[in-house]
Short mmCIF file of C-alpha atoms in Angstrom, two decimals:
data_model
loop_
_atom_site.label_atom_id
_atom_site.label_comp_id
_atom_site.label_asym_id
_atom_site.label_seq_id
_atom_site.Cartn_x
_atom_site.Cartn_y
_atom_site.Cartn_z
CA MET F 245 82.03 14.77 120.48
CA GLU F 246 84.53 16.01 118.38
CA ILE F 247 84.24 17.86 115.05
CA GLU F 248 87.09 17.49 112.61
CA ASP F 249 85.57 18.53 109.66
CA GLU F 250 84.19 22.09 109.99
CA ALA F 251 82.36 21.44 107.00
CA TRP F 252 79.53 19.76 109.24
CA THR F 253 78.97 23.08 111.15
CA LYS F 254 78.93 25.17 108.11
CA ALA F 255 76.37 22.91 106.44
CA GLU F 256 74.18 22.42 109.59
CA PRO F 257 75.05 25.06 112.35
CA GLU F 258 72.91 22.83 114.92
CA ALA F 259 74.94 19.37 114.02
CA GLU F 260 76.19 18.90 117.45
CA ALA F 261 72.94 19.41 119.08
CA LEU F 262 71.14 17.28 116.35
CA VAL F 263 73.54 14.55 117.06
CA TRP F 264 73.33 14.58 120.87
CA ARG F 265 69.42 14.48 120.45
CA ALA F 266 69.56 11.71 118.30
CA ALA F 267 72.05 9.48 120.33
CA GLN F 268 70.13 10.32 123.59
CA ALA F 269 66.75 9.31 121.96
CA VAL F 270 68.54 5.84 121.01
CA LEU F 271 69.80 5.68 124.79
CA ASP F 272 66.30 6.50 126.36
CA ALA F 273 64.41 3.93 124.19
CA HIS F 274 66.75 1.57 126.07
CA GLU F 275 66.73 1.90 129.88
CA ASP F 276 68.53 -1.22 130.39
CA VAL F 277 71.63 0.30 129.01
CA GLU F 278 74.55 0.63 131.65
CA GLY F 279 76.68 3.43 130.98
CA GLN F 280 76.03 5.85 128.21
CA GLY F 281 79.53 7.32 127.24
CA ILE F 282 79.62 7.48 123.68
CA VAL F 283 82.22 9.30 121.71
CA ILE F 284 80.91 10.65 118.20
CA LEU F 285 83.44 12.02 115.56
CA LEU F 286 81.91 14.35 112.94
CA ALA F 287 84.68 13.74 110.35
CA ASP F 288 85.75 14.03 106.53
CA ASP F 289 85.55 11.45 104.06
CA ASP F 290 89.34 10.77 104.28
CA SER F 291 89.34 10.07 107.98
CA VAL F 292 86.50 7.70 107.97
CA ARG F 293 88.14 5.99 104.90
CA ALA F 294 91.12 5.40 106.85
CA LEU F 295 89.20 4.07 109.68
CA ASN F 296 87.13 1.69 107.50
CA ARG F 297 90.44 0.34 106.17
CA ASP F 298 92.28 -0.27 109.02
CA PHE F 299 89.65 -1.69 111.14
CA ARG F 300 87.13 -3.29 108.64
CA HIS F 301 89.68 -3.92 105.94
CA LYS F 302 87.48 -2.00 103.40
CA ASP F 303 89.20 0.88 101.67
CA TYR F 304 86.41 3.28 101.06
CA ALA F 305 84.52 6.18 102.92
CA THR F 306 81.19 4.93 104.18
CA ASN F 307 78.61 7.10 105.78
CA VAL F 308 78.56 5.90 109.54
CA LEU F 309 80.99 3.61 111.56
CA SER F 310 80.34 2.18 115.07
CA PHE F 311 82.81 0.72 117.32
CA PRO F 312 81.29 -1.04 120.29
CA SER F 313 83.67 -0.92 123.22
CA PRO F 314 84.40 -3.98 125.07
CA GLN F 315 81.92 -4.92 128.00
CA ASP F 316 84.34 -6.42 130.01
CA PRO F 317 85.03 -3.78 133.12
CA ALA F 318 88.54 -4.26 133.20
CA SER F 319 89.08 -3.30 129.74
CA ASN F 320 86.44 -0.77 129.71
CA PRO F 321 86.36 0.62 133.31
CA GLU F 322 84.68 3.96 131.94
CA GLY F 323 81.68 2.05 130.89
CA GLN F 324 81.61 3.55 127.57
CA ILE F 325 79.26 2.07 124.77
CA GLY F 326 81.35 2.80 121.82
CA ASP F 327 82.47 5.25 119.11
CA ILE F 328 80.84 6.43 116.26
CA ALA F 329 82.39 8.27 113.17
CA LEU F 330 80.57 9.88 110.42
CA ALA F 331 81.71 11.04 107.14
CA TYR F 332 80.79 14.34 106.00
CA GLY F 333 80.87 14.18 102.21
CA VAL F 334 79.41 10.79 102.25
CA CYS F 335 76.40 12.10 104.40
CA ALA F 336 75.89 15.11 102.55
CA ARG F 337 76.19 13.39 98.99
CA GLU F 338 73.35 10.90 100.46
CA ALA F 339 71.38 13.35 101.88
CA ALA F 340 71.37 15.40 98.67
CA GLU F 341 70.51 12.32 96.62
CA GLN F 342 67.66 11.06 98.64
CA GLY F 343 66.40 14.66 98.82
CA LYS F 344 66.69 15.21 102.60
CA PRO F 345 67.81 17.57 104.61
CA LEU F 346 71.31 16.78 106.06
CA ALA F 347 70.04 17.44 109.58
CA HIS F 348 67.55 14.44 109.17
CA HIS F 349 70.19 12.17 107.61
CA LEU F 350 72.66 12.98 110.36
CA GLN F 351 69.98 12.31 113.05
CA HIS F 352 69.14 8.97 111.45
CA LEU F 353 72.99 7.74 110.96
CA VAL F 354 73.61 8.78 114.48
CA ALA F 355 70.45 6.70 115.91
CA HIS F 356 71.74 3.85 113.41
CA GLY F 357 75.32 3.86 114.62
CA VAL F 358 74.14 3.82 118.45
CA LEU F 359 71.66 0.78 117.49
CA HIS F 360 74.86 -0.92 116.31
CA LEU F 361 76.66 0.02 119.56
CA LEU F 362 73.85 -1.69 121.45
CA GLY F 363 74.18 -4.84 119.48
CA TYR F 364 71.51 -4.23 116.50
CA ASP F 365 72.13 -5.36 113.19
CA HIS F 366 70.77 -5.41 109.65
CA GLU F 367 72.53 -8.46 107.95
CA GLY F 368 69.49 -10.60 107.87
CA ASP F 369 66.14 -9.61 106.79
CA GLU F 370 64.40 -10.07 110.15
CA GLU F 371 67.28 -8.19 111.81
CA ALA F 372 67.01 -5.19 109.43
CA GLU F 373 63.37 -5.08 110.01
CA ALA F 374 63.79 -4.98 113.68
CA MET F 375 66.51 -2.48 113.76
CA GLU F 376 64.60 -0.33 110.80
CA ALA F 377 61.48 -0.42 113.09
CA LEU F 378 63.41 1.00 115.96
CA GLU F 379 64.79 3.67 113.57
CA ARG F 380 61.59 4.53 112.47
CA GLU F 381 60.14 4.69 116.17
CA ILE F 382 63.01 6.75 117.52
CA LEU F 383 63.26 9.31 114.55
CA ALA F 384 59.50 10.01 114.92
CA GLY F 385 59.95 11.35 118.45
CA LEU F 386 62.60 13.51 117.02
CA ASP F 387 60.07 14.84 114.46
CA VAL F 388 62.07 13.02 111.50
CA PRO F 389 60.30 11.79 108.62
CA ASP F 390 60.57 7.89 108.10
CA PRO F 391 64.00 7.45 106.17
CA TYR F 392 62.97 4.33 104.54
CA ALA F 393 59.47 5.60 103.18
CA ASP F 394 60.35 6.79 99.55
CA ASP F 395 62.45 3.86 98.00
CA GLY F 396 62.96 1.46 100.95
CA SER F 397 66.85 2.43 100.95
CA ALA F 398 68.40 4.62 103.24
CA ASN F 399 72.14 3.85 102.04
CA LEU F 400 72.98 2.13 105.34
CA GLY F 401 76.46 0.22 105.04
#
């Protein structure tokens, strides 16, 4: 884990522990996952914007980005699952707009990102419902309220 933007730990001193608990909760719910290496970057908006621009061709900062590792052992000898990057400014603004503690939003976005690394998506309604159900279950185990309960939107891009 790398904390690039110290605003994360200023706003949420337990950020690192919260991130690892959320990531591990997803992995624990998927016992069939081989390898558990995940790199998580707590970054600023500019860094996430650059990643989003360079890898997804979308020139804006977003809350969380997930980059699955190749599953080919020759290309991925360490068995890494992938990388996740979170933008502090976007996440903090969303948490405030949604009336949620940053800690809860952070754990939700980490769980969401790890699920993407494991192949889950939310492009179609059926996929979105399945992914959201898993998120709710995992977050409930972390004592994080249902992120979709109020308005059905958790601003996940």
